[in-house]
Amino acid sequence: HPSAHPTSCCSAAELMSVLFFHTMRYKADDPRNPSNDRFILSKGHAAPILYAAWAEAGFIKESELLNLRKIDSDLEGHPTPKLAFVDVATGSLGQGLGASCGMAYTGKYFDKASYRVYCMLGKDISILSIEDQVNWHGKPMPKDRAQELIKDLLSQIQSPNKPLHPHLPNEDAAPADLTPIHLLTAPEYKIGDKMSTRKAYGVALKKMGDASPRVVAMDGDTKNSTFSEIFKKAHPDRFIECFIAEQNMVSVAIGCATRDRTVSFASTFAAFFARAYDHIRMAAISQSNVNLVGSHCGVSIGEDGPSQMALEDLAMFRAIPTCTVFYPSDAVSTERAVELAANIKGICFIRTSRPDNAVIYDAGEKFEVGKAKVVRQSDKDQVTVIGAGVTLHEALAAHDQLAKEGMNIRIIDPFTIKPLDASTIVASARATGGRVITVEDHYKEGGLGEAVLSAVGEEPGIVVHRLAVSHVPQSGKPQELLDMFGISAKSIVTAVKHTFAN
């Protein structure tokens, strides 16, 4: 195939031969066997040699190799887990190493098994005729030159018919345990208790660790702020400190979760997942079940200022095809979000907040993905207000203030921003004259407001007014910043009255 990187494959031929038919231990007819050695081709553009190795091992028919890069073949231009022998998708160069570290750490410390992990990276050097030459990327070699080289290579093969058999693995890794993981006890909060959702995450993670030895956690040197340290204190042998290297942390978490060996949770400030976005994008292609938890979202963190404020994260994670986006508003819903995330296929993102807010749900409240909660309603409601996290509490304060003035508003907590509970939102909008206000501690683009707009977009007669952070913020007290950017209770009251005026 003219665009299939043949030189990248040729440069790895000897290594692949030795690895697959001398060094590695695996069952060629069962590529996902938990005891198999793992091989990650981090230089994913050399996919044809990976496919050739598995054909030589007997897992792929040799004739199938001729379907490389065709639309009806799983032998894609770069490897993906559509193929049983691929654990993580590669092709965004360098990422295979972090995933391999996660897999190797899991093998050594969690599985305590003897399987090994091999990762091949490329350096783009040593093809002397084109090394350092401009304008060679993606260019096929001239056909006559290629035929000369193939003839030369074939003449050097000394035992073309020698049968090759991989070494079998030590069967010392247990089969994957896929039983659901549930909290052993209900949340231990009472309505009115004050606790931040970031701290509730730490408590919930520790409880999930109590419930199953499969739950593991990692953090980017922010464990005292994300509260993953609560898990670390209880389960130190299942916590990985990844330091200030968020890209690597995400890849390690993806690696830990491969073959369902663990249920991995990685946490840092939500803003710092932005630098790992390529790794998160690749996690979707890898069919990963990794769970990512971002704290310190929005202007409500206060004095630390805009470098620490996640204001783009909802947009970022909503755009990932396999991602469920949780935005819990109190400690009880946070605990249930963590429990749900541990059991959902695909990537999960949980957005947690810094301020201590009141618990609004009973400990026995049930939560589901894609199901919103109507937390305030009456027959006289005239506007639907949708808030999440900190802004839900601002909406509740606005509700109480407006009630004193004889105005009733309905309040919705979406719980998951993706999938969004469109039916509850549309029904509430219809019940309140088609008037909807969204309020979010996030930029206007790609956040809660736009999610609601897309949910009601084809519904006639519904008007959505969006309150969101409009420009790059600054340091200040949390309440001052909520007021400054028009997402506080005061701003909601004004917006509701403006809606009536119109």
Coordinates of C-alpha atoms in Angstrom, one line a residue:
H1 CA 0.0 0.0 0.0
P2 CA 1.6 3.3 -1.1
S3 CA 0.7 5.2 2.2
A4 CA 1.4 2.4 4.7
H5 CA 4.8 3.5 6.0
P6 CA 6.9 0.5 4.7
T7 CA 10.2 1.9 5.9
S8 CA 8.8 2.3 9.4
C9 CA 8.0 -1.4 9.2
C10 CA 11.3 -2.5 7.8
S11 CA 13.2 -0.7 10.5
A12 CA 11.4 -2.8 13.1
A13 CA 11.5 -6.2 11.3
E14 CA 14.3 -7.8 13.3
L15 CA 12.9 -6.6 16.6
M16 CA 9.4 -7.8 15.8
S17 CA 10.7 -11.2 14.7
V18 CA 12.7 -11.8 17.9
L19 CA 9.9 -10.4 20.2
F20 CA 7.1 -12.4 18.7
F21 CA 8.9 -15.7 18.1
H22 CA 11.6 -15.9 20.7
T23 CA 11.0 -13.5 23.6
M24 CA 7.3 -13.0 24.2
R25 CA 5.0 -15.5 25.9
Y26 CA 1.4 -15.5 24.6
K27 CA -1.4 -17.7 23.2
A28 CA -1.6 -16.7 19.5
D29 CA -5.2 -18.0 19.3
D30 CA -6.3 -16.0 22.4
P31 CA -4.7 -12.5 22.1
R32 CA -6.6 -11.1 25.2
N33 CA -5.6 -13.9 27.5
P34 CA -4.9 -12.2 30.9
S35 CA -1.6 -14.1 31.2
N36 CA -0.2 -13.1 27.8
D37 CA 2.7 -10.8 27.5
R38 CA 1.5 -7.4 26.1
F39 CA 2.9 -5.7 23.0
I40 CA 2.2 -2.0 22.3
L41 CA 3.2 -0.6 19.0
S42 CA 3.6 3.1 20.0
K43 CA 4.8 4.0 16.6
G44 CA 1.4 3.1 15.3
H45 CA 2.1 4.0 11.7
A46 CA 4.1 0.8 11.4
A47 CA 0.8 -1.1 11.8
P48 CA 1.5 -3.4 8.8
I49 CA 4.3 -5.1 10.5
L50 CA 2.1 -5.7 13.6
Y51 CA -0.5 -7.3 11.4
A52 CA 2.2 -9.3 9.6
A53 CA 3.5 -10.6 13.0
W54 CA 0.0 -11.8 14.0
A55 CA -0.5 -13.4 10.6
E56 CA 2.8 -15.2 11.0
A57 CA 1.6 -16.3 14.5
G58 CA -1.6 -17.6 12.9
F59 CA -4.2 -15.3 14.2
I60 CA -4.8 -13.4 11.0
K61 CA -5.2 -15.0 7.6
E62 CA -2.4 -14.0 5.3
S63 CA -4.9 -13.1 2.6
E64 CA -6.5 -10.5 4.9
L65 CA -3.3 -8.5 5.0
L66 CA -4.1 -7.4 1.4
N67 CA -7.2 -5.6 2.8
L68 CA -5.0 -3.2 4.7
R69 CA -6.6 0.3 5.1
K70 CA -9.8 -0.7 3.3
I71 CA -13.1 0.5 4.6
D72 CA -14.4 -3.1 5.2
S73 CA -11.3 -4.3 7.1
D74 CA -10.3 -3.9 10.7
L75 CA -6.7 -3.7 9.6
E76 CA -6.7 0.1 9.8
G77 CA -3.9 2.6 9.0
H78 CA -3.0 2.7 12.7
P79 CA -3.9 -0.1 15.2
T80 CA -7.2 0.1 17.2
P81 CA -8.8 -2.4 19.7
K82 CA -11.2 -3.5 17.1
L83 CA -8.5 -6.1 16.8
A84 CA -8.2 -8.5 19.7
F85 CA -4.4 -8.1 19.9
V86 CA -4.5 -4.3 20.3
D87 CA -4.9 -3.0 23.9
V88 CA -4.7 0.7 23.1
A89 CA -5.1 2.7 19.9
T90 CA -1.8 4.2 18.8
G91 CA -0.8 6.7 16.1
S92 CA -0.6 9.8 18.2
L93 CA 3.1 9.3 18.7
G94 CA 4.7 8.7 22.1
Q95 CA 1.5 7.8 24.0
G96 CA 2.0 4.1 24.0
L97 CA 4.8 4.4 26.6
G98 CA 2.5 5.8 29.3
A99 CA -0.2 3.2 28.6
S100 CA 2.5 0.5 28.7
C101 CA 3.7 1.8 32.1
G102 CA 0.1 1.5 33.4
M103 CA -0.1 -2.1 32.1
A104 CA 3.2 -3.0 33.5
Y105 CA 2.5 -1.4 36.9
T106 CA -0.8 -3.3 37.0
G107 CA 0.9 -6.6 36.2
K108 CA 3.6 -6.2 38.9
Y109 CA 1.6 -4.6 41.7
F110 CA -2.1 -5.4 41.2
D111 CA -2.2 -8.7 39.3
K112 CA 1.1 -9.8 40.8
A113 CA 1.5 -11.9 37.6
S114 CA 4.5 -12.7 35.5
Y115 CA 3.3 -11.2 32.1
R116 CA 5.6 -8.6 30.7
V117 CA 4.8 -5.5 28.7
Y118 CA 6.8 -4.6 25.6
C119 CA 6.5 -1.1 24.0
M120 CA 8.0 -0.2 20.7
L121 CA 8.7 3.5 19.9
G122 CA 10.1 5.0 16.7
K123 CA 12.8 7.6 16.4
D124 CA 12.5 8.6 12.7
I125 CA 16.2 8.0 12.0
S126 CA 18.5 5.4 10.5
I127 CA 17.0 5.2 6.9
L128 CA 20.2 6.8 5.6
S129 CA 19.0 7.8 2.2
I130 CA 16.2 9.9 3.5
E131 CA 17.3 10.8 7.0
D132 CA 17.0 14.5 7.7
Q133 CA 15.7 15.0 4.1
V134 CA 12.8 17.5 3.7
N135 CA 9.5 16.5 2.1
W136 CA 9.6 12.7 2.7
H137 CA 6.8 12.3 5.2
G138 CA 4.0 10.2 3.7
K139 CA 5.7 9.9 0.3
P140 CA 5.7 6.4 -1.2
M141 CA 9.0 4.9 -2.4
P142 CA 9.3 4.7 -6.2
K143 CA 8.0 1.4 -7.3
D144 CA 11.1 0.2 -9.2
R145 CA 13.3 1.0 -6.2
A146 CA 10.9 -0.9 -3.9
Q147 CA 11.0 -4.0 -6.2
E148 CA 14.8 -3.9 -6.1
L149 CA 14.8 -3.8 -2.3
I150 CA 12.3 -6.6 -2.0
K151 CA 14.3 -8.9 -4.3
D152 CA 17.4 -8.1 -2.3
L153 CA 15.7 -8.9 1.1
L154 CA 14.2 -12.2 -0.2
S155 CA 17.6 -13.3 -1.4
Q156 CA 18.9 -13.0 2.2
I157 CA 16.3 -15.2 3.9
Q158 CA 18.1 -18.5 4.7
S159 CA 15.2 -20.6 6.0
P160 CA 12.0 -19.4 4.4
N161 CA 9.9 -22.4 5.4
K162 CA 11.0 -22.7 9.1
P163 CA 7.8 -23.0 11.2
L164 CA 7.6 -20.3 14.0
H165 CA 5.8 -21.0 17.2
P166 CA 5.3 -18.5 20.1
H167 CA 6.2 -19.5 23.6
L168 CA 3.2 -20.1 25.8
P169 CA 2.6 -17.8 28.9
N170 CA 2.6 -18.8 32.6
E171 CA -1.1 -19.0 33.4
D172 CA -0.8 -16.9 36.6
A173 CA -3.2 -13.9 35.9
A174 CA -6.8 -14.4 37.0
P175 CA -9.6 -13.9 34.5
A176 CA -11.1 -10.4 34.5
D177 CA -13.7 -9.8 37.2
L178 CA -16.7 -8.0 35.6
T179 CA -19.1 -8.0 38.5
P180 CA -20.6 -4.6 39.2
I181 CA -19.0 -2.6 42.1
H182 CA -21.5 -1.0 44.6
L183 CA -21.0 1.1 47.7
L184 CA -21.2 -1.1 50.8
T185 CA -23.1 1.6 52.7
A186 CA -25.3 4.5 51.7
P187 CA -23.9 8.1 51.8
E188 CA -23.5 9.2 55.4
Y189 CA -24.6 12.8 54.9
K190 CA -27.7 14.6 56.2
I191 CA -29.6 17.3 54.3
G192 CA -28.1 20.6 55.2
D193 CA -24.6 19.3 56.0
K194 CA -21.9 21.4 54.3
M195 CA -19.3 19.6 52.1
S196 CA -17.6 20.3 48.8
T197 CA -18.1 17.9 46.0
R198 CA -14.3 17.5 45.6
K199 CA -14.1 16.2 49.2
A200 CA -17.1 14.0 48.7
Y201 CA -15.3 12.5 45.7
G202 CA -12.4 11.5 48.0
V203 CA -14.7 9.9 50.5
A204 CA -16.6 8.1 47.7
L205 CA -13.4 6.8 46.1
K206 CA -12.2 5.4 49.4
K207 CA -15.6 3.6 49.8
M208 CA -15.4 2.2 46.3
G209 CA -11.9 0.9 47.2
D210 CA -13.4 -0.7 50.3
A211 CA -16.0 -2.4 48.1
S212 CA -13.5 -3.8 45.5
P213 CA -9.8 -4.5 45.2
R214 CA -10.1 -3.7 41.5
V215 CA -10.5 0.0 42.2
V216 CA -7.2 1.9 41.8
A217 CA -6.5 5.7 41.8
M218 CA -3.9 8.1 40.5
D219 CA -3.3 11.8 40.9
G220 CA -1.2 14.6 39.4
D221 CA 0.3 15.8 42.7
T222 CA -2.9 17.4 43.8
K223 CA -4.2 14.7 46.1
N224 CA -4.7 17.1 49.0
S225 CA -6.9 19.3 46.8
T226 CA -8.8 16.7 44.8
F227 CA -9.1 14.6 48.1
S228 CA -7.8 11.4 46.4
E229 CA -5.5 11.4 49.5
I230 CA -8.5 9.9 51.4
F231 CA -8.2 6.8 49.1
K232 CA -4.4 6.8 49.4
K233 CA -4.5 6.7 53.2
A234 CA -6.9 3.7 53.1
H235 CA -5.4 1.9 50.2
P236 CA -1.8 3.0 49.7
D237 CA -0.9 -0.1 47.6
R238 CA -3.6 0.9 45.0
F239 CA -2.6 4.6 44.6
I240 CA -0.2 5.8 42.0
E241 CA 1.3 9.3 42.4
C242 CA 1.8 10.5 38.8
F243 CA 3.2 14.0 39.8
I244 CA 2.8 17.0 37.5
A245 CA 2.6 15.1 34.3
E246 CA -1.1 15.0 33.4
Q247 CA -0.6 13.6 29.9
N248 CA 1.3 10.6 31.3
M249 CA -1.2 10.2 34.1
V250 CA -4.1 9.8 31.7
S251 CA -2.1 7.3 29.6
V252 CA -1.2 5.3 32.8
A253 CA -4.8 5.3 33.9
I254 CA -5.8 4.0 30.4
G255 CA -3.1 1.3 30.6
C256 CA -4.3 0.2 34.1
A257 CA -7.8 -0.2 32.8
T258 CA -6.9 -2.4 29.8
R259 CA -8.3 -5.9 29.6
D260 CA -10.6 -4.9 32.5
R261 CA -7.7 -5.6 34.9
T262 CA -8.7 -2.6 37.1
V263 CA -11.3 0.2 37.5
S264 CA -9.1 3.3 37.4
F265 CA -9.8 6.8 38.6
A266 CA -7.4 9.7 37.7
S267 CA -7.8 13.1 39.3
T268 CA -6.3 16.6 39.1
F269 CA -7.6 20.1 38.7
A270 CA -10.1 20.0 35.8
A271 CA -8.2 22.7 34.0
F272 CA -5.1 20.6 33.7
F273 CA -6.9 17.8 31.8
A274 CA -6.7 20.3 28.9
R275 CA -3.0 19.5 28.3
A276 CA -3.9 15.8 28.2
Y277 CA -6.8 16.3 25.7
D278 CA -5.0 14.3 22.9
H279 CA -4.6 11.4 25.3
I280 CA -8.3 11.6 26.2
R281 CA -9.3 11.8 22.5
M282 CA -7.2 8.6 21.9
A283 CA -8.8 6.9 24.9
A284 CA -12.1 7.0 23.1
I285 CA -10.5 5.3 20.0
S286 CA -9.0 2.8 22.5
Q287 CA -12.5 1.9 23.8
S288 CA -11.1 2.8 27.3
N289 CA -13.3 2.7 30.4
V290 CA -11.0 5.2 32.3
N291 CA -12.6 7.5 34.8
L292 CA -11.3 11.1 35.0
V293 CA -12.2 13.5 37.9
G294 CA -11.5 17.2 37.6
S295 CA -11.8 19.5 40.6
H296 CA -11.6 23.3 41.0
C297 CA -14.0 24.1 38.2
G298 CA -15.0 27.6 37.4
V299 CA -14.6 31.0 38.9
S300 CA -16.0 29.7 42.2
I301 CA -12.4 28.6 43.2
G302 CA -11.8 32.3 43.9
E303 CA -8.5 33.9 44.7
D304 CA -6.2 31.5 42.8
G305 CA -7.3 33.1 39.5
P306 CA -7.9 32.1 36.0
S307 CA -4.9 29.7 35.4
Q308 CA -6.5 27.3 37.9
M309 CA -10.2 27.7 36.8
A310 CA -11.6 25.1 34.5
L311 CA -14.0 26.9 32.2
E312 CA -13.6 24.8 29.1
D313 CA -13.8 21.3 30.5
L314 CA -17.5 20.6 29.8
A315 CA -17.0 21.5 26.1
M316 CA -13.9 19.4 26.0
F317 CA -15.4 16.3 27.5
R318 CA -18.8 16.6 25.8
A319 CA -17.0 16.4 22.4
I320 CA -15.6 13.0 23.2
P321 CA -17.9 10.4 21.6
T322 CA -17.7 7.7 24.3
C323 CA -17.7 10.1 27.3
T324 CA -20.3 10.4 30.1
V325 CA -20.1 13.8 31.8
F326 CA -21.2 13.9 35.4
Y327 CA -21.7 17.3 37.2
P328 CA -22.8 16.5 40.8
S329 CA -24.2 19.3 42.9
D330 CA -23.9 17.9 46.4
A331 CA -22.0 15.2 48.4
V332 CA -24.8 12.6 48.0
S333 CA -25.0 12.9 44.2
T334 CA -21.1 12.9 44.0
E335 CA -21.0 9.6 45.8
R336 CA -23.5 8.1 43.4
A337 CA -21.7 9.6 40.4
V338 CA -18.5 7.8 41.5
E339 CA -20.4 4.5 41.9
L340 CA -22.0 4.9 38.5
A341 CA -18.8 5.8 36.8
A342 CA -17.1 2.7 38.1
N343 CA -19.6 0.5 36.3
I344 CA -20.1 2.4 33.0
K345 CA -18.6 1.4 29.7
G346 CA -16.6 4.2 28.1
I347 CA -14.8 7.2 29.5
C348 CA -16.4 9.1 32.5
F349 CA -15.6 12.6 33.6
I350 CA -16.8 13.9 37.0
R351 CA -16.6 17.7 37.5
T352 CA -16.2 18.6 41.1
S353 CA -16.2 22.0 42.9
R354 CA -14.2 23.7 45.6
P355 CA -16.8 25.5 47.7
D356 CA -18.6 23.8 50.6
N357 CA -22.2 23.6 49.7
A358 CA -25.2 22.2 51.5
V359 CA -26.3 18.6 51.0
I360 CA -29.7 18.8 49.2
Y361 CA -30.5 15.1 48.7
D362 CA -31.5 12.4 51.1
A363 CA -28.9 9.6 51.5
G364 CA -31.4 7.1 49.9
E365 CA -31.9 9.2 46.8
K366 CA -31.4 7.2 43.6
F367 CA -29.4 8.6 40.7
E368 CA -29.2 7.4 37.1
V369 CA -27.2 8.5 34.1
G370 CA -29.2 10.8 31.9
K371 CA -31.9 11.5 34.5
A372 CA -32.2 15.0 35.9
K373 CA -33.7 16.0 39.3
V374 CA -36.4 18.6 39.6
V375 CA -35.4 20.0 43.0
R376 CA -38.0 22.8 43.3
Q377 CA -41.4 22.9 41.6
S378 CA -45.0 24.0 42.0
D379 CA -48.1 24.4 39.9
K380 CA -47.4 28.2 39.6
D381 CA -43.9 28.0 38.2
Q382 CA -43.3 30.5 35.5
V383 CA -39.6 30.0 34.6
T384 CA -37.4 26.9 34.5
V385 CA -33.9 27.5 35.9
I386 CA -31.2 24.9 35.2
G387 CA -28.0 25.0 37.3
A388 CA -25.3 22.5 38.2
G389 CA -22.7 22.4 40.9
V390 CA -22.2 25.8 42.6
T391 CA -24.8 27.5 40.3
L392 CA -27.5 25.1 41.4
H393 CA -27.1 26.4 44.9
E394 CA -27.2 30.0 43.6
A395 CA -30.5 29.0 41.8
L396 CA -31.9 27.6 45.0
A397 CA -31.1 30.9 46.8
A398 CA -32.7 32.8 43.9
H399 CA -35.8 30.6 44.2
D400 CA -36.3 31.5 47.9
Q401 CA -35.8 35.2 47.3
L402 CA -38.3 35.2 44.4
A403 CA -40.8 33.2 46.4
K404 CA -40.9 36.0 49.0
E405 CA -41.8 38.4 46.1
G406 CA -44.5 36.1 44.9
M407 CA -42.7 34.6 41.9
N408 CA -42.3 30.9 41.4
I409 CA -39.5 29.2 39.5
R410 CA -38.8 25.5 38.8
I411 CA -35.2 24.3 39.4
I412 CA -33.5 21.4 37.6
D413 CA -30.3 19.7 38.6
P414 CA -29.1 17.9 35.4
F415 CA -26.7 15.5 37.2
T416 CA -25.2 14.4 33.9
I417 CA -24.5 17.0 31.2
K418 CA -24.0 14.2 28.7
P419 CA -26.3 12.4 28.2
L420 CA -28.7 15.3 29.2
D421 CA -32.2 14.5 30.3
A422 CA -33.9 16.3 27.4
S423 CA -37.4 15.0 28.2
T424 CA -37.4 16.4 31.8
I425 CA -36.1 19.7 30.5
V426 CA -38.6 20.0 27.7
A427 CA -41.5 19.0 30.0
S428 CA -40.5 21.6 32.6
A429 CA -40.1 24.2 29.9
R430 CA -43.6 23.5 28.5
A431 CA -45.0 23.7 32.1
T432 CA -43.3 27.2 32.6
G433 CA -44.5 28.9 29.4
G434 CA -41.4 27.9 27.4
R435 CA -39.1 30.1 29.5
V436 CA -35.7 28.5 30.4
I437 CA -32.7 30.1 32.1
T438 CA -29.4 28.1 32.3
V439 CA -26.7 29.2 34.7
E440 CA -23.2 27.7 34.7
D441 CA -19.7 28.3 36.1
H442 CA -18.2 27.7 32.7
Y443 CA -17.6 29.6 29.5
K444 CA -20.7 30.0 27.3
E445 CA -19.3 27.9 24.5
G446 CA -19.9 24.1 24.8
G447 CA -21.2 24.0 28.3
L448 CA -24.5 23.4 30.1
G449 CA -26.3 26.2 28.2
E450 CA -25.4 24.8 24.8
A451 CA -26.2 21.3 25.9
V452 CA -29.7 22.5 26.9
L453 CA -30.1 24.5 23.6
S454 CA -29.3 21.4 21.6
A455 CA -31.8 19.4 23.7
V456 CA -34.7 21.8 23.0
G457 CA -33.5 23.0 19.6
E458 CA -36.3 21.4 17.6
E459 CA -39.0 22.2 20.2
P460 CA -41.2 25.2 19.1
G461 CA -41.9 27.9 21.6
I462 CA -39.0 27.4 24.0
V463 CA -36.6 30.2 24.6
V464 CA -33.3 29.6 26.5
H465 CA -31.5 32.5 28.2
R466 CA -28.0 31.6 29.1
L467 CA -26.0 32.9 32.1
A468 CA -22.3 31.9 31.8
V469 CA -18.8 33.3 32.3
S470 CA -18.3 35.7 29.4
H471 CA -14.6 36.4 29.3
V472 CA -11.3 35.5 31.0
P473 CA -11.8 36.0 34.7
Q474 CA -9.5 37.2 37.5
S475 CA -8.7 36.7 41.2
G476 CA -11.3 37.6 43.8
K477 CA -13.5 36.1 46.4
P478 CA -15.8 33.3 45.1
Q479 CA -19.0 35.3 45.7
E480 CA -17.5 38.4 44.2
L481 CA -16.6 36.5 41.0
L482 CA -20.0 34.8 40.8
D483 CA -21.6 38.3 40.9
M484 CA -19.1 39.8 38.5
F485 CA -19.8 37.2 35.9
G486 CA -23.6 37.2 36.3
I487 CA -24.0 33.7 37.6
S488 CA -25.0 34.4 41.2
A489 CA -28.4 34.2 42.9
K490 CA -28.7 38.0 42.4
S491 CA -28.0 37.6 38.7
I492 CA -30.6 34.8 38.4
V493 CA -33.2 36.9 40.2
T494 CA -32.5 39.8 37.7
A495 CA -32.7 37.4 34.7
V496 CA -36.0 35.9 35.9
K497 CA -37.6 39.3 36.3
H498 CA -36.2 40.3 32.9
T499 CA -37.9 37.2 31.4
F500 CA -41.2 38.3 33.0
A501 CA -40.8 41.9 31.7
N502 CA -40.4 40.4 28.2

